[in-house]
Amino acid sequence: MLVLGIETSCDETGVAIYDSIQGLLGHELYSQAELHAKYGGVVPELASRDHIRKLIPLIKQLLAKTNIKSNEINGIAYTAGPGLIGALLVGSAVGRSLAWAWQIPAVGIHHLEGHLLASMLEPSTPSFPFLTLLVSGGHTQLIEVTAVGEYSLLGESVDDAAGEAFDKTAKLLGLDYPGGPALAKLAERGNPKNFHFTRPMTKQPGLNFSFSGLKTQVLTTWHSQKLKNEQVKADIARAFEDAVVDTLIIKCRRAIKQTGLNSLVIAGGVGANKHLRERMEQFTQQIGVELFYPRPIFCTDNGAMIAYAGALRLAKGQQEPLEFSAHPRWSLDF
Ligand code: KG4
Ligand code: ZN
């Protein structure tokens, strides 16, 4: 079965074709980062309009590059939520309409399910059950994945998500949008010994996170510096990154102990962070747990993870009626 996947939940237009026998056949991604850069963050209305401009050409480009004809596609999967409502409606409307025109089934996918299953696109895949640390711009969650569609939430952020903390801290330090990757790049040049920030909520029991206080610590530290040069900024960025990574590791260690699971999957945009990946590798090796993560471009938003999740759901016979909807807020316990 050939499934066309469509992702438009935020500022990336992603499309992909997944074959249930041969795997991923192709994927295309268009990032709106440049469009939003001058505003310092995503402008929802501009995002929707750009998805409208880019989605159909991107699908045509994907079909041409993979040499697949539209009448060979057997199903369509589109991100139905959570995300920006206008952006979601573009992908949902295009996905549902193409499916109607081509007389094939369509299925709406939960964006986080896409992230949760993205590591399945790699050559070495985890087997169920496994623990997932989902770290994106909108969510920080520890989830026990028992099977496709069987997810239990073990803990989550009570305020800012890890990615959001990266983005907001980057903004405070005057870095350009998109902040997370820029902050990570700056942190590479930082001395880890010069500053230290707290590891929030690690002294309390439980698996919840809180990252909103970190940005305030960063801001106060930066303002209290007499010498405000690039090296000091890099040192602060490094201390911030270390605080986030340490906190995530402490909570993963706790979740592994609590569940007895021995496979850990890292998913979501922050999963692309080099330092996090290295530290997670060391940590899981030490405790004899297998670590899986998608390649960096499949950590951040993409069409491939939606096509994959769609292929699984369509194979189970799930499909949307002609009347479709999008869900800007949507719990994963569906
Ligand atoms: O999963 P994603 O693409 O979108 C959401 O579903 O939210 O995640 C985007 C988030 C942003 O907050 C971005 O700053 C962060 O992931 N991110 C990173 C890195 N690359 C992306 N954070 C830290 N280091 C990175 N290398
Ligand atoms: Zn995402």
mmCIF file of C-alpha atoms and ligand atoms in Angstrom:
data_model
loop_
_atom_site.group_PDB
_atom_site.id
_atom_site.type_symbol
_atom_site.label_atom_id
_atom_site.label_comp_id
_atom_site.label_asym_id
_atom_site.label_seq_id
_atom_site.Cartn_x
_atom_site.Cartn_y
_atom_site.Cartn_z
ATOM 1 C CA MET A 1 0.000 0.000 0.000
ATOM 2 C CA LEU A 2 1.369 3.420 -1.021
ATOM 3 C CA VAL A 3 0.459 6.194 1.401
ATOM 4 C CA LEU A 4 0.917 9.901 0.798
ATOM 5 C CA GLY A 5 1.624 11.716 4.094
ATOM 6 C CA ILE A 6 0.973 15.426 4.611
ATOM 7 C CA GLU A 7 2.245 17.504 7.541
ATOM 8 C CA THR A 8 1.216 21.154 7.981
ATOM 9 C CA SER A 9 0.668 21.574 11.728
ATOM 10 C CA CYS A 10 3.055 24.496 12.221
ATOM 11 C CA ASP A 11 5.734 26.100 10.055
ATOM 12 C CA GLU A 12 6.943 23.159 8.010
ATOM 13 C CA THR A 13 5.231 21.803 4.920
ATOM 14 C CA GLY A 14 6.197 18.127 4.755
ATOM 15 C CA VAL A 15 5.098 15.421 2.314
ATOM 16 C CA ALA A 16 6.221 11.811 1.886
ATOM 17 C CA ILE A 17 5.276 8.518 0.295
ATOM 18 C CA TYR A 18 5.515 5.395 2.423
ATOM 19 C CA ASP A 19 5.135 1.903 0.970
ATOM 20 C CA SER A 20 4.028 -0.715 3.497
ATOM 21 C CA ILE A 21 6.342 -3.244 1.808
ATOM 22 C CA GLN A 22 9.364 -1.240 0.656
ATOM 23 C CA GLY A 23 9.332 1.474 3.332
ATOM 24 C CA LEU A 24 9.873 5.157 2.698
ATOM 25 C CA LEU A 25 10.032 5.961 -1.026
ATOM 26 C CA GLY A 26 10.580 9.708 -0.819
ATOM 27 C CA HIS A 27 9.980 12.831 1.198
ATOM 28 C CA GLU A 28 10.059 16.595 0.667
ATOM 29 C CA LEU A 29 10.182 19.370 3.201
ATOM 30 C CA TYR A 30 9.721 23.095 2.921
ATOM 31 C CA SER A 31 10.570 25.179 5.983
ATOM 32 C CA GLN A 32 8.925 28.557 6.528
ATOM 33 C CA ALA A 33 11.695 29.606 8.961
ATOM 34 C CA GLU A 34 12.814 32.504 6.753
ATOM 35 C CA LEU A 35 9.261 33.819 6.440
ATOM 36 C CA HIS A 36 8.778 34.034 10.218
ATOM 37 C CA ALA A 37 12.332 35.073 11.128
ATOM 38 C CA LYS A 38 11.716 38.810 10.982
ATOM 39 C CA TYR A 39 8.816 38.462 13.456
ATOM 40 C CA GLY A 40 10.885 36.368 15.897
ATOM 41 C CA GLY A 41 8.314 33.543 15.924
ATOM 42 C CA VAL A 42 5.625 31.785 13.908
ATOM 43 C CA VAL A 43 2.833 34.066 12.647
ATOM 44 C CA PRO A 44 -0.135 31.674 12.302
ATOM 45 C CA GLU A 45 -1.899 33.488 9.444
ATOM 46 C CA LEU A 46 1.303 33.704 7.392
ATOM 47 C CA ALA A 47 1.941 30.019 8.100
ATOM 48 C CA SER A 48 -1.495 28.983 6.727
ATOM 49 C CA ARG A 49 -1.092 31.108 3.614
ATOM 50 C CA ASP A 50 2.347 29.701 2.901
ATOM 51 C CA HIS A 51 1.109 26.103 3.318
ATOM 52 C CA ILE A 52 -1.568 26.922 0.712
ATOM 53 C CA ARG A 53 1.126 28.187 -1.669
ATOM 54 C CA LYS A 54 3.569 25.343 -1.119
ATOM 55 C CA LEU A 55 1.631 22.139 -0.452
ATOM 56 C CA ILE A 56 0.339 21.184 -3.920
ATOM 57 C CA PRO A 57 3.639 22.053 -5.701
ATOM 58 C CA LEU A 58 5.498 20.007 -3.087
ATOM 59 C CA ILE A 59 3.232 16.984 -3.665
ATOM 60 C CA LYS A 60 3.778 17.322 -7.438
ATOM 61 C CA GLN A 61 7.537 17.530 -6.857
ATOM 62 C CA LEU A 62 7.447 14.403 -4.682
ATOM 63 C CA LEU A 63 5.464 12.426 -7.280
ATOM 64 C CA ALA A 64 7.867 13.523 -10.020
ATOM 65 C CA LYS A 65 11.009 12.702 -8.000
ATOM 66 C CA THR A 66 9.751 9.273 -6.925
ATOM 67 C CA ASN A 67 8.320 8.607 -10.385
ATOM 68 C CA ILE A 68 5.005 7.621 -8.840
ATOM 69 C CA LYS A 69 1.710 8.447 -10.563
ATOM 70 C CA SER A 70 -1.189 9.785 -8.552
ATOM 71 C CA ASN A 71 -3.299 6.756 -9.465
ATOM 72 C CA GLU A 72 -0.749 4.470 -7.761
ATOM 73 C CA ILE A 73 -1.378 6.086 -4.335
ATOM 74 C CA ASN A 74 -3.656 3.905 -2.186
ATOM 75 C CA GLY A 75 -4.313 6.189 0.776
ATOM 76 C CA ILE A 76 -3.661 9.626 2.225
ATOM 77 C CA ALA A 77 -2.647 10.532 5.779
ATOM 78 C CA TYR A 78 -2.678 14.124 6.995
ATOM 79 C CA THR A 79 -1.916 15.717 10.354
ATOM 80 C CA ALA A 80 -5.313 16.519 11.893
ATOM 81 C CA GLY A 81 -3.964 18.032 15.151
ATOM 82 C CA PRO A 82 -2.716 19.300 17.495
ATOM 83 C CA GLY A 83 -1.267 22.469 16.001
ATOM 84 C CA LEU A 84 -2.224 25.816 14.473
ATOM 85 C CA ILE A 85 -5.816 25.536 13.311
ATOM 86 C CA GLY A 86 -5.363 27.412 10.022
ATOM 87 C CA ALA A 87 -2.245 25.440 9.147
ATOM 88 C CA LEU A 88 -3.912 22.127 10.063
ATOM 89 C CA LEU A 89 -6.945 22.974 7.940
ATOM 90 C CA VAL A 90 -4.776 23.437 4.851
ATOM 91 C CA GLY A 91 -3.248 19.945 5.092
ATOM 92 C CA SER A 92 -6.547 18.370 6.132
ATOM 93 C CA ALA A 93 -8.529 20.009 3.334
ATOM 94 C CA VAL A 94 -5.958 19.187 0.665
ATOM 95 C CA GLY A 95 -5.497 15.623 1.960
ATOM 96 C CA ARG A 96 -9.208 14.916 2.243
ATOM 97 C CA SER A 97 -9.987 16.496 -1.163
ATOM 98 C CA LEU A 98 -7.236 14.602 -2.986
ATOM 99 C CA ALA A 99 -8.476 11.361 -1.424
ATOM 100 C CA TRP A 100 -11.991 12.159 -2.609
ATOM 101 C CA ALA A 101 -10.764 13.049 -6.102
ATOM 102 C CA TRP A 102 -8.616 9.918 -6.333
ATOM 103 C CA GLN A 103 -11.309 7.749 -4.710
ATOM 104 C CA ILE A 104 -9.018 6.415 -1.991
ATOM 105 C CA PRO A 105 -9.295 6.433 1.829
ATOM 106 C CA ALA A 106 -7.911 9.242 3.987
ATOM 107 C CA VAL A 107 -6.952 9.242 7.638
ATOM 108 C CA GLY A 108 -6.271 12.109 10.058
ATOM 109 C CA ILE A 109 -3.148 11.542 12.156
ATOM 110 C CA HIS A 110 -2.291 12.829 15.618
ATOM 111 C CA HIS A 111 0.924 14.830 15.185
ATOM 112 C CA LEU A 112 2.458 13.380 18.368
ATOM 113 C CA GLU A 113 1.741 9.840 17.186
ATOM 114 C CA GLY A 114 3.784 10.722 14.112
ATOM 115 C CA HIS A 115 6.682 11.800 16.337
ATOM 116 C CA LEU A 116 6.282 8.751 18.600
ATOM 117 C CA LEU A 117 6.584 6.355 15.666
ATOM 118 C CA ALA A 118 9.200 8.269 13.634
ATOM 119 C CA SER A 119 12.070 6.089 14.860
ATOM 120 C CA MET A 120 10.357 3.170 13.060
ATOM 121 C CA LEU A 121 11.539 4.735 9.788
ATOM 122 C CA GLU A 122 15.143 3.903 10.681
ATOM 123 C CA PRO A 123 16.955 0.634 9.890
ATOM 124 C CA SER A 124 17.076 -0.421 13.548
ATOM 125 C CA THR A 125 13.677 -0.156 15.221
ATOM 126 C CA PRO A 126 12.498 -0.674 18.802
ATOM 127 C CA SER A 127 10.054 -3.443 19.596
ATOM 128 C CA PHE A 128 6.987 -2.899 21.767
ATOM 129 C CA PRO A 129 6.715 -2.021 24.592
ATOM 130 C CA PHE A 130 9.091 0.936 24.828
ATOM 131 C CA LEU A 131 9.492 4.215 26.648
ATOM 132 C CA THR A 132 9.432 7.419 24.608
ATOM 133 C CA LEU A 133 10.754 10.787 25.612
ATOM 134 C CA LEU A 134 8.899 13.208 23.375
ATOM 135 C CA VAL A 135 10.613 16.583 23.342
ATOM 136 C CA SER A 136 9.163 19.044 20.849
ATOM 137 C CA GLY A 137 8.286 22.718 20.674
ATOM 138 C CA GLY A 138 4.848 22.140 22.143
ATOM 139 C CA HIS A 139 5.306 19.050 24.323
ATOM 140 C CA THR A 140 7.642 17.359 26.776
ATOM 141 C CA GLN A 141 6.215 13.991 27.691
ATOM 142 C CA LEU A 142 7.294 10.564 28.886
ATOM 143 C CA ILE A 143 5.055 7.980 27.274
ATOM 144 C CA GLU A 144 4.845 4.229 27.576
ATOM 145 C CA VAL A 145 4.114 2.830 24.117
ATOM 146 C CA THR A 146 2.603 -0.652 24.342
ATOM 147 C CA ALA A 147 1.417 -0.916 20.732
ATOM 148 C CA VAL A 148 0.366 1.405 17.918
ATOM 149 C CA GLY A 149 -2.456 3.459 19.413
ATOM 150 C CA GLU A 150 -1.774 2.286 22.977
ATOM 151 C CA TYR A 151 -0.038 5.121 24.724
ATOM 152 C CA SER A 152 0.049 5.961 28.397
ATOM 153 C CA LEU A 153 1.302 9.273 29.622
ATOM 154 C CA LEU A 154 3.713 8.898 32.550
ATOM 155 C CA GLY A 155 4.688 12.542 32.953
ATOM 156 C CA GLU A 156 4.760 15.865 31.136
ATOM 157 C CA SER A 157 5.767 19.477 31.430
ATOM 158 C CA VAL A 158 3.580 21.550 33.701
ATOM 159 C CA ASP A 159 4.586 24.727 31.860
ATOM 160 C CA ASP A 160 6.989 25.334 28.942
ATOM 161 C CA ALA A 161 7.977 22.418 26.733
ATOM 162 C CA ALA A 162 11.712 21.736 26.327
ATOM 163 C CA GLY A 163 11.735 23.125 22.774
ATOM 164 C CA GLU A 164 9.759 26.167 23.881
ATOM 165 C CA ALA A 165 12.343 26.753 26.634
ATOM 166 C CA PHE A 166 15.125 26.586 24.026
ATOM 167 C CA ASP A 167 13.261 29.034 21.771
ATOM 168 C CA LYS A 168 12.364 31.528 24.509
ATOM 169 C CA THR A 169 15.858 31.441 26.047
ATOM 170 C CA ALA A 170 17.392 31.995 22.616
ATOM 171 C CA LYS A 171 15.150 35.028 22.136
ATOM 172 C CA LEU A 172 16.185 36.449 25.521
ATOM 173 C CA LEU A 173 19.823 36.105 24.480
ATOM 174 C CA GLY A 174 19.079 37.968 21.252
ATOM 175 C CA LEU A 175 19.489 34.977 18.936
ATOM 176 C CA ASP A 176 17.635 34.780 15.657
ATOM 177 C CA TYR A 177 14.572 32.630 15.078
ATOM 178 C CA PRO A 178 14.401 29.617 14.994
ATOM 179 C CA GLY A 179 16.002 29.857 18.420
ATOM 180 C CA GLY A 180 16.441 26.234 19.522
ATOM 181 C CA PRO A 181 19.005 25.189 16.897
ATOM 182 C CA ALA A 182 20.748 28.615 17.159
ATOM 183 C CA LEU A 183 21.109 28.247 20.931
ATOM 184 C CA ALA A 184 22.422 24.694 20.529
ATOM 185 C CA LYS A 185 24.998 25.939 18.014
ATOM 186 C CA LEU A 186 26.142 28.683 20.360
ATOM 187 C CA ALA A 187 26.331 26.232 23.278
ATOM 188 C CA GLU A 188 28.886 24.154 21.334
ATOM 189 C CA ARG A 189 31.411 26.960 21.910
ATOM 190 C CA GLY A 190 30.495 27.399 25.573
ATOM 191 C CA ASN A 191 32.511 26.426 28.628
ATOM 192 C CA PRO A 192 30.319 24.109 30.751
ATOM 193 C CA LYS A 193 32.071 25.116 33.969
ATOM 194 C CA ASN A 194 31.340 28.848 34.055
ATOM 195 C CA PHE A 195 27.638 28.842 34.971
ATOM 196 C CA HIS A 196 25.224 26.443 36.602
ATOM 197 C CA PHE A 197 21.424 26.405 36.444
ATOM 198 C CA THR A 198 19.026 24.280 38.477
ATOM 199 C CA ARG A 199 17.665 20.940 37.236
ATOM 200 C CA PRO A 200 13.977 21.806 37.709
ATOM 201 C CA MET A 201 11.639 19.394 39.532
ATOM 202 C CA THR A 202 14.301 16.727 39.942
ATOM 203 C CA LYS A 203 14.237 16.919 43.740
ATOM 204 C CA GLN A 204 10.520 16.124 43.834
ATOM 205 C CA PRO A 205 9.276 12.623 43.067
ATOM 206 C CA GLY A 206 7.367 11.956 39.834
ATOM 207 C CA LEU A 207 7.906 12.310 36.130
ATOM 208 C CA ASN A 208 6.668 15.806 35.415
ATOM 209 C CA PHE A 209 8.870 18.594 34.080
ATOM 210 C CA SER A 210 8.979 22.365 34.464
ATOM 211 C CA PHE A 211 11.194 24.429 32.199
ATOM 212 C CA SER A 212 9.745 27.925 32.440
ATOM 213 C CA GLY A 213 11.954 28.984 35.403
ATOM 214 C CA LEU A 214 15.156 28.269 33.483
ATOM 215 C CA LYS A 215 14.703 31.138 31.058
ATOM 216 C CA THR A 216 14.362 33.560 33.994
ATOM 217 C CA GLN A 217 17.585 32.205 35.502
ATOM 218 C CA VAL A 218 19.287 32.718 32.155
ATOM 219 C CA LEU A 219 17.980 36.266 31.845
ATOM 220 C CA THR A 220 19.029 37.279 35.369
ATOM 221 C CA THR A 221 22.461 35.734 34.887
ATOM 222 C CA TRP A 222 22.962 37.483 31.536
ATOM 223 C CA HIS A 223 21.865 40.859 32.906
ATOM 224 C CA SER A 224 24.155 40.529 35.936
ATOM 225 C CA GLN A 225 27.264 40.102 33.757
ATOM 226 C CA LYS A 226 29.612 43.057 33.530
ATOM 227 C CA LEU A 227 31.202 41.629 30.436
ATOM 228 C CA LYS A 228 28.478 40.813 27.897
ATOM 229 C CA ASN A 229 30.483 39.285 25.078
ATOM 230 C CA GLU A 230 29.836 36.331 22.774
ATOM 231 C CA GLN A 231 31.888 33.928 24.913
ATOM 232 C CA VAL A 232 29.865 34.699 28.054
ATOM 233 C CA LYS A 233 26.688 34.228 26.012
ATOM 234 C CA ALA A 234 27.989 30.883 24.743
ATOM 235 C CA ASP A 235 28.878 29.801 28.300
ATOM 236 C CA ILE A 236 25.357 30.650 29.490
ATOM 237 C CA ALA A 237 23.851 28.814 26.496
ATOM 238 C CA ARG A 238 25.965 25.770 27.381
ATOM 239 C CA ALA A 239 24.887 25.848 31.041
ATOM 240 C CA PHE A 240 21.242 26.119 29.946
ATOM 241 C CA GLU A 241 21.581 23.186 27.547
ATOM 242 C CA ASP A 242 23.294 21.108 30.246
ATOM 243 C CA ALA A 243 20.469 21.867 32.686
ATOM 244 C CA VAL A 244 17.819 20.731 30.179
ATOM 245 C CA VAL A 245 19.755 17.606 29.143
ATOM 246 C CA ASP A 246 20.525 16.600 32.755
ATOM 247 C CA THR A 247 16.882 17.063 33.745
ATOM 248 C CA LEU A 248 15.679 14.941 30.824
ATOM 249 C CA ILE A 249 18.177 12.197 31.718
ATOM 250 C CA ILE A 250 17.217 12.194 35.408
ATOM 251 C CA LYS A 251 13.541 11.790 34.490
ATOM 252 C CA CYS A 252 14.265 9.080 31.897
ATOM 253 C CA ARG A 253 16.285 7.154 34.495
ATOM 254 C CA ARG A 254 13.341 7.403 36.875
ATOM 255 C CA ALA A 255 10.813 6.322 34.216
ATOM 256 C CA ILE A 256 12.961 3.333 33.218
ATOM 257 C CA LYS A 257 13.169 2.281 36.868
ATOM 258 C CA GLN A 258 9.439 2.726 37.352
ATOM 259 C CA THR A 259 8.342 0.820 34.233
ATOM 260 C CA GLY A 260 11.139 -1.745 33.910
ATOM 261 C CA LEU A 261 11.241 -0.996 30.165
ATOM 262 C CA ASN A 262 14.576 -1.522 28.447
ATOM 263 C CA SER A 263 14.129 0.422 25.202
ATOM 264 C CA LEU A 264 14.137 4.190 25.120
ATOM 265 C CA VAL A 265 13.059 6.249 22.113
ATOM 266 C CA ILE A 266 13.820 9.954 21.789
ATOM 267 C CA ALA A 267 11.396 11.832 19.539
ATOM 268 C CA GLY A 268 10.480 15.404 18.600
ATOM 269 C CA GLY A 269 12.479 18.445 17.509
ATOM 270 C CA VAL A 270 14.756 18.686 20.555
ATOM 271 C CA GLY A 271 15.757 15.089 19.790
ATOM 272 C CA ALA A 272 17.847 16.607 16.979
ATOM 273 C CA ASN A 273 20.080 18.224 19.623
ATOM 274 C CA LYS A 274 23.599 16.784 19.276
ATOM 275 C CA HIS A 275 24.520 17.158 22.916
ATOM 276 C CA LEU A 276 21.291 15.473 24.066
ATOM 277 C CA ARG A 277 21.903 12.569 21.692
ATOM 278 C CA GLU A 278 25.501 12.066 22.895
ATOM 279 C CA ARG A 279 24.552 12.237 26.576
ATOM 280 C CA MET A 280 21.576 9.898 26.083
ATOM 281 C CA GLU A 281 23.858 7.405 24.353
ATOM 282 C CA GLN A 282 26.311 7.424 27.274
ATOM 283 C CA PHE A 283 23.512 7.159 29.817
ATOM 284 C CA THR A 284 21.676 4.266 28.144
ATOM 285 C CA GLN A 285 24.946 2.372 27.569
ATOM 286 C CA GLN A 286 25.765 2.669 31.268
ATOM 287 C CA ILE A 287 22.434 1.177 32.343
ATOM 288 C CA GLY A 288 22.123 -1.388 29.528
ATOM 289 C CA VAL A 289 19.068 0.122 27.860
ATOM 290 C CA GLU A 290 18.697 0.216 24.072
ATOM 291 C CA LEU A 291 18.397 3.710 22.616
ATOM 292 C CA PHE A 292 16.562 4.616 19.421
ATOM 293 C CA TYR A 293 15.975 7.921 17.714
ATOM 294 C CA PRO A 294 15.022 9.113 14.268
ATOM 295 C CA ARG A 295 17.651 10.804 12.077
ATOM 296 C CA PRO A 296 17.661 14.548 12.936
ATOM 297 C CA ILE A 297 15.391 15.621 10.029
ATOM 298 C CA PHE A 298 12.766 13.116 11.191
ATOM 299 C CA CYS A 299 12.995 14.440 14.783
ATOM 300 C CA THR A 300 11.638 17.792 13.656
ATOM 301 C CA ASP A 301 8.333 18.026 11.781
ATOM 302 C CA ASN A 302 8.170 16.042 8.553
ATOM 303 C CA GLY A 303 5.761 14.240 6.243
ATOM 304 C CA ALA A 304 7.452 10.833 6.537
ATOM 305 C CA MET A 305 6.312 10.175 10.102
ATOM 306 C CA ILE A 306 2.721 11.050 9.125
ATOM 307 C CA ALA A 307 2.830 8.759 6.064
ATOM 308 C CA TYR A 308 4.173 5.945 8.268
ATOM 309 C CA ALA A 309 1.557 6.383 11.024
ATOM 310 C CA GLY A 310 -1.087 6.638 8.280
ATOM 311 C CA ALA A 311 0.035 3.388 6.637
ATOM 312 C CA LEU A 312 -0.432 1.566 9.954
ATOM 313 C CA ARG A 313 -3.839 3.085 10.634
ATOM 314 C CA LEU A 314 -5.139 2.611 7.081
ATOM 315 C CA ALA A 315 -4.002 -1.029 7.200
ATOM 316 C CA LYS A 316 -6.235 -1.442 10.251
ATOM 317 C CA GLY A 317 -9.166 -0.140 8.194
ATOM 318 C CA GLN A 318 -9.361 3.267 9.839
ATOM 319 C CA GLN A 319 -10.526 6.143 7.623
ATOM 320 C CA GLU A 320 -12.260 9.502 7.795
ATOM 321 C CA PRO A 321 -15.723 10.255 6.492
ATOM 322 C CA LEU A 322 -15.995 12.904 3.768
ATOM 323 C CA GLU A 323 -16.767 15.472 6.423
ATOM 324 C CA PHE A 324 -13.398 16.079 8.057
ATOM 325 C CA SER A 325 -12.220 18.229 10.938
ATOM 326 C CA ALA A 326 -8.945 19.416 12.498
ATOM 327 C CA HIS A 327 -8.199 19.574 16.221
ATOM 328 C CA PRO A 328 -5.877 22.370 17.406
ATOM 329 C CA ARG A 329 -5.918 20.774 20.882
ATOM 330 C CA TRP A 330 -6.035 17.011 20.952
ATOM 331 C CA SER A 331 -5.025 14.676 23.762
ATOM 332 C CA LEU A 332 -2.973 11.642 22.786
ATOM 333 C CA ASP A 333 -5.239 9.316 24.815
ATOM 334 C CA PHE A 334 -7.595 8.934 21.856
HETATM 335 O O1 KG4 B 1 8.905 18.572 16.744
HETATM 336 P P1 KG4 B 1 9.099 19.944 16.279
HETATM 337 O O2 KG4 B 1 9.690 20.154 14.908
HETATM 338 O O3 KG4 B 1 7.770 20.756 16.287
HETATM 339 C C1 KG4 B 1 6.778 20.585 17.246
HETATM 340 O O4 KG4 B 1 5.984 19.625 17.092
HETATM 341 O O5 KG4 B 1 6.785 21.388 18.185
HETATM 342 O O6 KG4 B 1 9.992 20.677 17.366
HETATM 343 C C2 KG4 B 1 10.404 21.978 17.212
HETATM 344 C C3 KG4 B 1 11.198 22.351 18.442
HETATM 345 C C4 KG4 B 1 11.506 23.838 18.484
HETATM 346 O O7 KG4 B 1 11.221 24.324 19.761
HETATM 347 C C5 KG4 B 1 12.998 23.879 18.176
HETATM 348 O O8 KG4 B 1 13.643 24.965 18.759
HETATM 349 C C6 KG4 B 1 13.470 22.580 18.783
HETATM 350 O O9 KG4 B 1 12.453 21.658 18.473
HETATM 351 N N1 KG4 B 1 14.756 22.147 18.193
HETATM 352 C C7 KG4 B 1 15.913 22.080 18.906
HETATM 353 C C8 KG4 B 1 16.900 21.664 17.981
HETATM 354 N N2 KG4 B 1 16.334 21.506 16.757
HETATM 355 C C9 KG4 B 1 15.008 21.816 16.915
HETATM 356 N N3 KG4 B 1 16.169 22.314 20.196
HETATM 357 C C10 KG4 B 1 17.438 22.133 20.608
HETATM 358 N N4 KG4 B 1 18.450 21.744 19.803
HETATM 359 C C11 KG4 B 1 18.239 21.509 18.495
HETATM 360 N N5 KG4 B 1 19.239 21.115 17.700
HETATM 361 ZN ZN ZN B 2 6.248 18.303 15.877
#
